[in-house]
């Protein structure tokens, strides 16, 4: 007789981040797991376990907490509260949507592990060749919460990179091209773009934001074998990582480049825009980690390991 499927509750459903919880449900959908997105408080006795969405409440069943960037910031502001919550019976771990978040949480005594849950990305059979032009994407939009206090230095950095002869195509999640960019012949506003069309024409993407921002565009870019450049980010760790960075875990190899500040980022971006690098290594990592069937298999096996 076949085993009954695991009944797992996803709760609470929060309008502002509903896409996160629904993406997790999508990844876990299979015969072995009966997943329920709960908009109201469920009857916990009907479930084998729960994935709490940015929440540490005590429950009468086993549970894990999945944290996104904004909540990680709140946890870091009061780690003692979170450590106390984790001592409650049957709390089975903290999962995060970025490796950087897991590293900084472990640094304050909160055991956390990274479980990426990107939206579906296109992973081609092979990465497109690098273009001859020194051209980069730059993800930015004005009055962005993750760039609070950084707009002026970011625009100054953009101008410095353009003055070094590098073409910059500015993208965002807005349909129309953004306004307020420096006037420069090498700076062009695209707005929202089709990554499949644009990524073969650039060497990488710059996304300078505040700490613990790890957005969807990073996954799209590495899936084409291109680098992404972020601030204080230690992401996509791999033995054959293209870049070596120091960080909370010491010196390690990653498929993402990073700097401590916007000023420190400028010469590194200029250098990367001209550099030859191993696009195939980045693409192999993306294929193994983010190809949809592999991503689903990994999530499902981890949830079964935690709750069975």
Rosetta silent file (secondary structure, phi, psi, omega in degrees, C-alpha in Angstrom):
SEQUENCE: XXXXXXXXXXXXXXXXXXXXXXXXXXXXXXXXXXXXXXXXXXXXXXXXXXXXXXXXXXXXXXXXXXXXXXXXXXXXXXXXXXXXXXXXXXXXXXXXXXXXXXXXXXXXXXXXXXXXXXXXXXXXXXXXXXXXXXXXXXXXXXXXXXXXXXXXXXXXXXXXXXXXXXXXXXXXXXXXXXXXXXXXXXXXXXXXXXXXXXXXXXXXXXXXXXXXXXXXXXXXXXXXXXXXXXXXXXXXXXXXXXXXXXXXXXXXXXXXXXXXXXXXXXXXXXXXXXXXXXXXXXXXXXXXXXXXXXXXXXXXXXXXXXXX
SCORE:     score description
SCORE:     0.000 S_00000001
   1 L     0.000  131.711 -177.771    0.000    0.000    0.000 S_00000001
   2 L   -68.218  146.214  175.886    1.388    3.383   -0.987 S_00000001
   3 L   -67.320  145.075  175.675    2.265    5.857    1.743 S_00000001
   4 L   -68.347  146.214  179.310   -0.135    8.747    2.184 S_00000001
   5 L   -66.048  150.381  172.852    1.252   12.058    0.907 S_00000001
   6 E   -65.102  131.792  175.412    2.746   14.515    3.349 S_00000001
   7 E   -99.657  113.395 -175.229    0.225   17.246    4.163 S_00000001
   8 E  -119.932  131.543  177.212    2.104   20.550    4.389 S_00000001
   9 E   -99.180  136.426  170.614    0.616   23.962    5.200 S_00000001
  10 E  -107.065  118.644 -172.486    2.067   27.211    3.851 S_00000001
  11 E  -157.901  149.779   -7.413    1.087   30.044    6.183 S_00000001
  12 L   -83.843  156.883  175.840    0.551   32.972    6.583 S_00000001
  13 L   -87.328  116.848 -176.133   -0.461   34.253    3.169 S_00000001
  14 L  -116.807  125.498 -173.635    0.644   37.917    3.001 S_00000001
  15 H   -54.122  -42.398 -172.955   -0.521   40.069    0.100 S_00000001
  16 H   -67.283  -25.376 -179.653    2.755   41.967   -0.262 S_00000001
  17 H  -129.131   31.828 -176.664    4.801   38.773   -0.708 S_00000001
  18 H   -62.035  -30.380 -179.457    2.140   36.335   -1.875 S_00000001
  19 H   -61.374  -33.607 -179.895    4.226   35.446   -4.937 S_00000001
  20 H   -63.470  -49.903 -175.855    6.928   33.972   -2.691 S_00000001
  21 H   -69.810  -34.644  179.749    4.641   31.547   -0.902 S_00000001
  22 H   -73.379  -29.957  174.979    2.825   30.555   -4.077 S_00000001
  23 H   -67.037  -40.266  176.633    6.122   29.859   -5.830 S_00000001
  24 H   -61.182  -43.127  178.222    7.091   27.492   -3.016 S_00000001
  25 H   -59.843  -40.079  179.697    3.743   25.723   -3.401 S_00000001
  26 H   -63.544  -41.599 -179.691    4.407   25.383   -7.127 S_00000001
  27 H   -67.051  -30.369 -175.013    7.842   23.832   -6.520 S_00000001
  28 H   -92.053   -4.066 -176.205    6.428   21.310   -4.044 S_00000001
  29 L   -66.684  113.440  178.262    3.468   20.175   -6.128 S_00000001
  30 E  -166.254  171.453 -177.726    3.791   16.385   -6.555 S_00000001
  31 L   -65.347  -29.640 -174.899    2.046   13.135   -5.627 S_00000001
  32 L   -83.276  -11.889 -178.162    4.146   12.694   -2.479 S_00000001
  33 E  -130.326  123.694  176.051    3.325   16.135   -1.017 S_00000001
  34 E  -100.356   98.209 -171.609   -0.155   17.554   -0.467 S_00000001
  35 E   -98.867  136.696 -178.498    0.588   21.274   -0.221 S_00000001
  36 E  -128.339  122.260  171.015   -1.946   23.859    0.974 S_00000001
  37 E   -86.097  114.494 -171.754   -1.575   27.652    0.772 S_00000001
  38 L  -102.643  111.620  177.380   -3.593   28.801    3.784 S_00000001
  39 L   -80.949  -22.989  176.338   -5.062   32.288    3.652 S_00000001
  40 L  -120.183  162.123  179.184   -6.757   31.712    7.023 S_00000001
  41 L   -57.424  120.981 -177.461   -5.514   29.950   10.152 S_00000001
  42 L   -84.627  172.166  170.480   -5.776   26.232    9.377 S_00000001
  43 L   -84.310  103.675 -171.317   -6.640   23.316   11.612 S_00000001
  44 H   -63.037  -23.838 -179.731   -3.085   22.249   12.387 S_00000001
  45 H   -66.423  -14.665  179.943   -4.135   18.727   13.317 S_00000001
  46 H   -86.077   -0.177 -173.212   -4.846   18.116    9.632 S_00000001
  47 L  -125.160  152.440  175.983   -1.175   18.643    8.666 S_00000001
  48 L   -88.266  -20.612 -178.740    2.143   16.845    9.060 S_00000001
  49 E  -171.638  171.520 -178.830    4.158   20.031    8.949 S_00000001
  50 E  -140.625  145.526  167.918    4.184   23.719    8.073 S_00000001
  51 E  -107.038  110.429 -178.457    6.329   26.186    6.181 S_00000001
  52 E   -87.052  128.115 -175.816    5.916   29.494    7.975 S_00000001
  53 E   -86.969   99.057  179.893    6.242   32.490    5.704 S_00000001
  54 L    57.212   42.789 -170.508    8.495   35.024    7.518 S_00000001
  55 L  -148.561  143.213 -178.924    6.994   33.884   10.812 S_00000001
  56 L  -121.271   17.849 -173.756    8.215   32.137   13.988 S_00000001
  57 L   -59.348  147.478  175.266    4.951   31.468   15.838 S_00000001
  58 L   -71.277  141.684  178.865    4.746   28.305   18.000 S_00000001
  59 L  -135.544  159.532  177.882    2.662   25.505   16.490 S_00000001
  60 L   -82.726    8.169 -179.246    1.587   22.029   17.636 S_00000001
  61 L  -131.515  162.626  176.256    3.262   20.473   14.550 S_00000001
  62 L   -60.799  150.329 -175.971    6.790   20.418   13.060 S_00000001
  63 E  -158.971  157.029  167.337    7.660   23.520   11.035 S_00000001
  64 E  -123.842  160.844  176.606   10.353   25.493    9.277 S_00000001
  65 E  -113.844  127.841  176.429   10.502   29.257    8.761 S_00000001
  66 E  -104.987  119.587 -175.031   11.225   30.665    5.306 S_00000001
  67 E  -108.165  138.543  170.835   12.676   34.185    5.464 S_00000001
  68 L  -107.739  174.361 -166.814   12.960   36.812    2.743 S_00000001
  69 H   -53.485  -49.046 -176.334   15.223   39.875    2.760 S_00000001
  70 H   -61.451  -40.586 -179.312   13.126   42.434    4.617 S_00000001
  71 H   -70.684  -34.962  175.974   12.381   40.004    7.469 S_00000001
  72 H   -58.105  -39.725  177.695   16.046   38.998    7.716 S_00000001
  73 H   -59.223  -42.956 -179.632   16.805   42.675    8.398 S_00000001
  74 H   -66.981  -38.712  177.869   14.298   42.658   11.274 S_00000001
  75 H   -62.502  -43.217 -179.197   15.761   39.433   12.667 S_00000001
  76 H   -65.042  -25.426  178.339   19.271   40.898   12.608 S_00000001
  77 H   -73.861  -21.727 -179.853   18.001   43.895   14.589 S_00000001
  78 L  -148.195   67.484 -175.227   16.921   41.561   17.436 S_00000001
  79 H   -64.667  -26.514 -178.878   18.584   38.157   17.053 S_00000001
  80 H   -61.561  -39.909  179.003   17.948   37.188   20.696 S_00000001
  81 H   -60.173  -45.302 -178.120   14.187   37.081   20.076 S_00000001
  82 H   -68.166  -40.451  178.410   14.632   34.765   17.098 S_00000001
  83 H   -60.347  -37.502  177.810   17.073   32.486   18.912 S_00000001
  84 H   -65.966  -40.739  179.292   14.501   32.069   21.691 S_00000001
  85 H   -63.838  -35.638 -177.007   11.793   31.193   19.181 S_00000001
  86 H   -71.325  -14.758  177.855   13.988   28.569   17.560 S_00000001
  87 L   -81.454   -8.490 -179.955   14.258   26.705   20.880 S_00000001
  88 L   -65.542  152.468 -176.486   10.527   25.923   20.790 S_00000001
  89 L   -58.462  135.746  171.630    9.594   22.291   20.269 S_00000001
  90 L    67.063   19.694  168.177    9.655   20.951   16.714 S_00000001
  91 E   -83.656  120.375 -167.195   11.026   24.036   14.976 S_00000001
  92 E  -109.064   17.994  172.151   13.172   22.379   12.331 S_00000001
  93 E   136.589  160.499  175.368   15.139   25.196   10.797 S_00000001
  94 E  -110.674  124.596  175.896   15.366   28.582    9.131 S_00000001
  95 E  -109.694  146.296 -179.502   15.514   28.666    5.346 S_00000001
  96 E  -127.863  162.329  179.828   16.413   31.790    3.373 S_00000001
  97 L   -93.577    8.710  174.933   16.055   32.941   -0.221 S_00000001
  98 L  -150.444  149.879  177.394   19.728   33.951   -0.459 S_00000001
  99 H   -67.603  -35.459  178.776   23.073   32.541    0.596 S_00000001
 100 H   -59.564  -44.575  179.486   24.093   35.956    1.951 S_00000001
 101 H   -61.561  -42.934  179.211   21.131   35.955    4.350 S_00000001
 102 H   -62.128  -41.336 -179.563   22.020   32.468    5.606 S_00000001
 103 H   -63.400  -46.736 -176.179   25.647   33.529    6.184 S_00000001
 104 H   -72.203  -29.766  175.800   24.822   36.685    8.154 S_00000001
 105 H   -68.801  -42.708  177.876   22.195   34.856   10.243 S_00000001
 106 H   -63.488  -30.375 -179.794   24.689   32.131   11.146 S_00000001
 107 H   -65.529  -23.589  178.159   27.128   34.890   12.068 S_00000001
 108 L  -107.202   19.302  173.209   24.735   35.995   14.867 S_00000001
 109 L    87.100   15.512  177.831   24.055   32.469   16.088 S_00000001
 110 L  -108.787  110.949 -177.339   20.947   31.620   14.052 S_00000001
 111 L   -68.525  117.866 -176.679   21.417   28.361   12.158 S_00000001
 112 E  -139.903  153.914  178.033   20.083   28.999    8.653 S_00000001
 113 E  -134.902  149.125 -177.437   20.408   27.428    5.226 S_00000001
 114 E   -89.445  130.211  174.635   19.878   28.820    1.741 S_00000001
 115 L  -134.462   92.880 -179.328   17.138   27.374   -0.455 S_00000001
 116 L   -60.781  141.694  176.378   16.795   29.439   -3.614 S_00000001
 117 L  -137.277   58.952 -179.078   13.262   29.568   -5.007 S_00000001
 118 L   -65.463  153.509  168.966   13.534   31.607   -8.235 S_00000001
 119 L   -65.670  160.305 -176.651   10.615   31.952  -10.572 S_00000001
 120 L   -52.798  132.086  177.990   11.054   29.835  -13.726 S_00000001
 121 L  -119.186  156.757  177.922   14.081   30.986  -15.717 S_00000001
 122 L   -89.390  115.923  176.413   15.167   30.144  -19.235 S_00000001
 123 L  -109.852  106.014 -179.101   18.314   28.009  -19.214 S_00000001
 124 L   -69.117  166.362  179.223   19.551   27.618  -22.795 S_00000001
 125 L   -64.468  -30.878  178.961   21.461   24.534  -23.916 S_00000001
 126 L  -148.771  152.391  179.471   24.654   26.606  -24.031 S_00000001
 127 L   -72.979  143.143  175.869   25.589   30.182  -23.052 S_00000001
 128 L   -67.132  151.469  178.479   25.721   32.703  -25.904 S_00000001
 129 L   -63.913  152.804  177.548   29.215   33.951  -26.790 S_00000001
 130 L   -67.356  140.390  177.846   30.359   37.196  -25.209 S_00000001
 131 L   -71.831  159.310  177.018   29.822   40.257  -27.427 S_00000001
 132 L   -69.773  -31.313 -175.971   32.794   42.208  -28.734 S_00000001
 133 L   -74.748  145.404  171.024   31.422   45.425  -27.188 S_00000001
 134 L   -82.362   91.721 -173.586   32.099   46.397  -23.572 S_00000001
 135 E  -137.326  136.603  179.707   28.420   46.611  -22.646 S_00000001
 136 E  -131.863  153.877  165.757   26.565   45.868  -19.390 S_00000001
 137 E   -84.141  151.474  175.189   23.035   45.868  -18.087 S_00000001
 138 E  -136.905  114.004 -178.622   22.381   48.000  -15.014 S_00000001
 139 E   -87.140  115.324 -178.977   19.287   47.259  -12.926 S_00000001
 140 L  -161.757  147.451  170.322   18.053   50.458  -11.293 S_00000001
 141 L  -149.256  148.648 -176.896   14.931   52.522  -10.785 S_00000001
 142 L   -69.934  152.760  177.011   14.392   55.780   -8.860 S_00000001
 143 L    56.176   38.437  179.726   12.871   55.806   -5.354 S_00000001
 144 L   -88.970  129.601 -175.964   13.489   52.086   -4.970 S_00000001
 145 H   -56.457  -39.000 -177.351   13.240   50.902   -1.342 S_00000001
 146 H   -72.831  -11.160  178.708   16.313   48.675   -1.706 S_00000001
 147 H  -109.521   18.280 -177.326   18.345   51.689   -2.922 S_00000001
 148 L   -54.263  121.874  179.799   17.349   54.048   -0.114 S_00000001
 149 L    81.955   -0.648 -176.395   20.146   56.598    0.303 S_00000001
 150 L  -109.526   -8.088 -172.950   22.136   55.138   -2.595 S_00000001
 151 H   -55.920  -48.091 -176.951   20.630   56.842   -5.638 S_00000001
 152 H   -62.606  -50.563  178.211   23.175   59.692   -5.846 S_00000001
 153 H   -65.089  -30.561  177.778   26.307   57.512   -5.523 S_00000001
 154 H   -66.264  -44.272  179.744   24.813   54.940   -7.935 S_00000001
 155 H   -67.090  -34.433  174.907   24.212   57.570  -10.613 S_00000001
 156 H   -65.504  -39.617  177.904   27.739   58.926  -10.057 S_00000001
 157 H   -65.964  -40.611  178.697   29.106   55.392  -10.464 S_00000001
 158 H   -58.989  -43.552 -179.828   27.064   54.909  -13.617 S_00000001
 159 H   -66.464  -39.967  179.366   28.572   58.078  -15.083 S_00000001
 160 H   -63.637  -40.182  178.873   32.114   57.024  -14.115 S_00000001
 161 H   -67.142  -42.341  178.317   31.662   53.647  -15.823 S_00000001
 162 H   -63.981  -39.143  178.441   30.227   55.305  -18.938 S_00000001
 163 H   -64.464  -20.753  177.091   33.138   57.779  -19.016 S_00000001
 164 L   -83.587    6.029  175.337   35.452   54.744  -19.137 S_00000001
 165 L    91.506   13.634 -177.663   33.910   53.880  -22.517 S_00000001
 166 L   -99.337  131.358  176.214   31.477   51.184  -21.364 S_00000001
 167 E   -75.321  137.446  179.826   27.939   51.069  -22.729 S_00000001
 168 E  -124.809  122.495  173.777   25.241   50.840  -20.048 S_00000001
 169 E  -106.606  113.577 -174.947   21.709   49.638  -20.742 S_00000001
 170 E   -89.601  124.417 -179.666   19.523   50.518  -17.754 S_00000001
 171 E  -122.248  163.408  174.779   16.685   48.093  -17.035 S_00000001
 172 L  -157.987 -176.639  176.209   14.027   47.773  -14.341 S_00000001
 173 L   -91.377    8.667  176.002   10.759   45.988  -13.698 S_00000001
 174 L   -88.032  145.015 -178.508    8.875   49.049  -14.944 S_00000001
 175 L   -65.713  -44.132 -177.724    7.416   48.936  -18.438 S_00000001
 176 L   -86.872  150.545  175.571    8.595   52.382  -19.481 S_00000001
 177 L   -57.460  141.675 -178.550   12.288   53.390  -19.499 S_00000001
 178 L   -70.880  154.831  177.141   13.317   55.030  -16.229 S_00000001
 179 L  -106.495  167.912  174.798   13.920   58.763  -16.036 S_00000001
 180 L    88.189   15.211  179.439   16.587   60.732  -14.207 S_00000001
 181 L   -80.926  156.614  175.528   19.654   59.043  -15.673 S_00000001
 182 L   -61.018  143.248  176.113   22.901   60.946  -16.304 S_00000001
 183 L   -76.219  112.210 -179.110   23.097   62.512  -19.754 S_00000001
 184 L  -161.145  138.100 -177.765   25.727   60.458  -21.569 S_00000001
 185 L   -64.331  -19.326 -179.875   25.893   58.857  -25.031 S_00000001
 186 L   -91.829   -3.343 -177.827   26.856   55.503  -23.474 S_00000001
 187 E  -108.524  123.325 -175.903   23.862   55.382  -21.087 S_00000001
 188 E  -131.494  131.303  179.628   20.582   54.127  -22.513 S_00000001
 189 E   -92.785  122.362  178.720   17.297   53.465  -20.663 S_00000001
 190 E  -101.992  -29.573 -171.258   15.498   50.289  -21.744 S_00000001
 191 E    77.683 -148.409  177.158   12.891   49.774  -19.028 S_00000001
 192 L   -70.486  138.820 -175.056   11.589   46.223  -18.780 S_00000001
 193 L  -129.145  164.742  172.569   13.399   43.954  -21.210 S_00000001
 194 L   -92.466  108.220 -174.557   13.241   40.490  -22.736 S_00000001
 195 H   -60.868  -35.385 -178.716   16.266   38.756  -21.224 S_00000001
 196 H   -61.584  -32.289  179.776   16.490   36.159  -23.980 S_00000001
 197 H   -83.934  -35.749 -170.550   17.006   38.961  -26.505 S_00000001
 198 H   -87.549  -39.287 -172.265   19.181   41.267  -24.415 S_00000001
 199 H   -60.501  -35.375  176.056   21.567   38.995  -22.499 S_00000001
 200 H   -63.100  -15.621 -176.245   23.520   37.784  -25.568 S_00000001
 201 H   -95.954   -0.015 -177.297   24.351   41.447  -26.237 S_00000001
 202 L  -129.149  166.127 -178.996   25.920   42.209  -22.828 S_00000001
 203 L   -98.228  -14.955  179.433   28.777   40.926  -20.678 S_00000001
 204 E   173.081 -174.936 -178.463   26.980   41.009  -17.340 S_00000001
 205 E  -132.345  137.171  175.048   24.600   42.915  -15.085 S_00000001
 206 E  -101.780  130.909  177.064   25.177   45.457  -12.325 S_00000001
 207 L  -140.761   86.295 -177.396   22.614   45.561   -9.516 S_00000001
 208 L   -92.961  112.373 -178.525   23.843   47.846   -6.728 S_00000001
 209 L  -142.063 -179.994  176.731   21.358   47.906   -3.859 S_00000001
 210 L   -68.472  173.295 -176.980   21.236   47.758   -0.093 S_00000001
 211 L   -62.008  145.879  171.447   22.111   44.616    1.832 S_00000001
 212 L    70.759   17.545  168.983   20.069   41.424    1.465 S_00000001
 213 L   -89.293  121.531  177.728   18.365   42.353   -1.783 S_00000001
 214 L  -138.969   94.057 -168.976   18.483   39.301   -4.020 S_00000001
 215 L   -94.929  169.747 -176.530   16.119   39.725   -6.945 S_00000001
 216 H   -58.716  -36.240 -175.053   14.816   37.594   -9.756 S_00000001
 217 H   -59.626  -29.908  178.201   16.976   39.272  -12.412 S_00000001
 218 H   -59.591  -39.573 -179.341   20.129   37.739  -10.882 S_00000001
 219 H   -69.369  -40.271  177.898   18.826   34.253  -11.688 S_00000001
 220 H   -60.338  -41.415 -174.063   17.925   35.211  -15.256 S_00000001
 221 H   -69.731  -47.835 -179.415   21.393   36.630  -15.871 S_00000001
 222 H   -67.899  -24.979  178.873   23.452   33.683  -14.573 S_00000001
 223 L   -68.203  -14.983  173.621   21.197   31.297  -16.482 S_00000001
 224 L  -100.146    9.866  179.521   22.675   32.832  -19.645 S_00000001
 225 L    76.169   24.355  179.914   26.231   32.355  -18.327 S_00000001
 226 L  -108.554  153.208  176.761   26.697   36.030  -17.450 S_00000001
 227 E   -79.637  156.127  166.320   28.043   37.569  -14.248 S_00000001
 228 E  -121.616  148.312 -177.802   26.029   39.739  -11.890 S_00000001
 229 E  -121.603  121.031 -176.732   27.617   42.422   -9.715 S_00000001
 230 E  -131.683  171.289  175.298   26.053   43.248   -6.344 S_00000001
 231 E   -97.077  133.527  174.830   26.990   44.909   -3.063 S_00000001
 232 L    46.404   51.403 -179.240   27.876   42.716   -0.071 S_00000001
 233 L  -126.456  130.676  177.685   26.539   39.580   -1.728 S_00000001
 234 L  -123.634   82.401 -170.364   28.026   36.107   -1.471 S_00000001
 235 L  -119.877  159.544  178.504   25.829   34.134   -3.817 S_00000001
 236 L    53.867   56.712  178.532   25.932   31.037   -5.999 S_00000001
 237 E   -67.683  139.966 -178.659   28.843   29.367   -4.175 S_00000001
 238 L  -161.931  148.746  178.947   30.532   26.631   -6.212 S_00000001
 239 L   -59.048  -34.944  179.316   33.844   24.802   -6.393 S_00000001
 240 L  -102.917   28.464  177.590   34.351   26.137   -9.917 S_00000001
 241 L   -54.087  140.194 -175.571   33.024   29.616   -9.093 S_00000001
 242 L   -71.565  -28.853 -175.590   34.395   32.241  -11.461 S_00000001
 243 E  -118.264  144.696  174.270   35.139   34.765   -8.678 S_00000001
 244 E  -108.007  124.819 -176.625   36.951   34.417   -5.345 S_00000001
 245 E  -131.353  144.354  167.982   35.577   36.627   -2.572 S_00000001
 246 L   -85.163  152.829 -178.964   36.230   37.085    1.106 S_00000001
 247 L  -174.733 -163.925 -177.825   33.164   37.193    3.333 S_00000001
 248 L   -58.472  -26.411 -179.702   31.458   35.893    6.486 S_00000001
 249 L   -99.688   14.761 -175.548   32.525   32.330    5.592 S_00000001
 250 L    83.973 -168.074 -177.924   36.087   33.308    4.726 S_00000001
 251 L   -77.438  124.284 -179.742   37.507   33.227    1.212 S_00000001
 252 E  -142.700  170.879  179.537   35.339   31.168   -1.156 S_00000001
 253 E  -103.657  138.015 -176.976   34.482   30.904   -4.835 S_00000001
 254 E  -138.564  164.635  173.886   31.211   32.257   -6.213 S_00000001
 255 L  -100.729   15.892  177.585   29.512   32.925   -9.551 S_00000001
 256 L  -127.650  139.931  176.537   28.617   36.475   -8.445 S_00000001
 257 E   -98.988  149.749 -174.603   30.970   39.440   -8.120 S_00000001
 258 E  -148.814  161.728  174.196   30.622   41.865   -5.230 S_00000001
 259 E  -142.324  162.951 -178.442   32.090   44.951   -3.573 S_00000001
 260 L   -77.903  -25.364 -174.982   31.758   46.564   -0.152 S_00000001
 261 L  -150.092  166.254  177.760   30.561   49.934   -1.464 S_00000001
 262 H   -61.819  -41.788 -179.785   29.419   51.728   -4.591 S_00000001
 263 H   -61.813  -44.297  179.651   32.794   53.509   -4.809 S_00000001
 264 H   -66.676  -24.311 -177.593   34.713   50.235   -4.577 S_00000001
 265 H   -72.116  -29.355 -171.088   32.490   48.738   -7.258 S_00000001
 266 H   -55.665  -56.856 -177.911   33.459   51.228  -10.007 S_00000001
 267 H   -64.634  -30.330  179.746   36.937   49.914  -10.980 S_00000001
 268 H   -69.539  -39.537  178.158   35.748   46.302  -10.672 S_00000001
 269 H   -64.880  -43.938  179.835   32.809   46.906  -13.026 S_00000001
 270 H   -59.959  -44.402  179.238   35.098   48.616  -15.545 S_00000001
 271 H   -64.142  -45.294 -178.750   37.513   45.681  -15.419 S_00000001
 272 H   -64.070  -32.891 -178.017   34.762   43.062  -15.736 S_00000001
 273 H   -64.604  -19.245  178.615   33.211   44.822  -18.714 S_00000001
 274 H  -106.305  -12.198 -168.849   36.368   44.062  -20.701 S_00000001
 275 L   -78.422  148.514  165.813   37.287   40.699  -19.175 S_00000001
 276 L   -89.362  138.229 -179.761   37.052   37.256  -20.690 S_00000001
 277 L  -148.872  169.918 -171.736   35.594   34.785  -18.208 S_00000001
 278 L   -83.861   86.622  178.733   34.214   31.258  -18.095 S_00000001
 279 H   -63.800  -30.461 -178.159   30.598   31.656  -19.200 S_00000001
 280 H   -68.759  -34.975  177.903   30.275   27.872  -19.410 S_00000001
 281 H   -64.817  -43.480  177.989   31.082   27.408  -15.707 S_00000001
 282 H   -63.797  -42.387 -179.229   28.351   29.890  -14.740 S_00000001
 283 H   -65.299  -40.421  178.365   25.924   28.249  -17.151 S_00000001
 284 H   -61.051  -40.575  178.077   26.671   24.745  -15.787 S_00000001
 285 H   -62.817  -47.590 -178.605   25.897   25.988  -12.285 S_00000001
 286 H   -61.953  -40.655 -179.947   22.625   27.593  -13.395 S_00000001
 287 H   -63.447  -43.649 -178.822   21.571   24.483  -15.269 S_00000001
 288 H   -69.323  -32.946 -172.624   22.248   22.234  -12.277 S_00000001
 289 H   -96.378  -34.356 -167.254   20.592   24.566   -9.766 S_00000001
 290 H  -120.628   -4.402  171.636   17.773   26.392  -11.541 S_00000001
 291 L   -59.311  133.804 -163.826   16.557   24.224  -14.396 S_00000001
 292 H   -56.833  -45.839 -176.788   12.932   23.769  -13.347 S_00000001
 293 H   -66.584  -36.087  178.755   12.743   19.985  -12.952 S_00000001
 294 H   -70.018  -38.904  177.846   16.004   19.905  -10.966 S_00000001
 295 H   -63.637  -43.949  177.951   14.882   22.757   -8.749 S_00000001
 296 H   -62.246  -45.491 -179.741   11.581   20.991   -8.017 S_00000001
 297 H   -58.646  -41.451 -177.467   13.327   17.690   -7.261 S_00000001
 298 H   -66.897  -45.351  178.632   15.669   19.398   -4.807 S_00000001
 299 H   -62.340  -45.681 -176.837   12.870   21.210   -2.942 S_00000001
 300 H   -65.116  -41.552  179.711   10.681   18.119   -2.757 S_00000001
 301 H   -67.215  -36.255  179.014   13.457   15.863   -1.466 S_00000001
 302 H   -67.428  -41.988  179.526   14.446   18.438    1.175 S_00000001
 303 H   -66.135  -40.066  177.468   10.870   18.839    2.442 S_00000001
 304 H   -65.249  -38.331  178.247   10.423   15.070    2.632 S_00000001
 305 H   -63.213  -39.978 -177.194   13.714   14.791    4.524 S_00000001
 306 H   -71.720  -39.927 -168.920   12.630   17.432    7.052 S_00000001
 307 H  -106.756  -12.866 -178.935    9.091   16.205    7.716 S_00000001
 308 L   -83.909    0.000    0.000    9.026   12.450    7.104 S_00000001
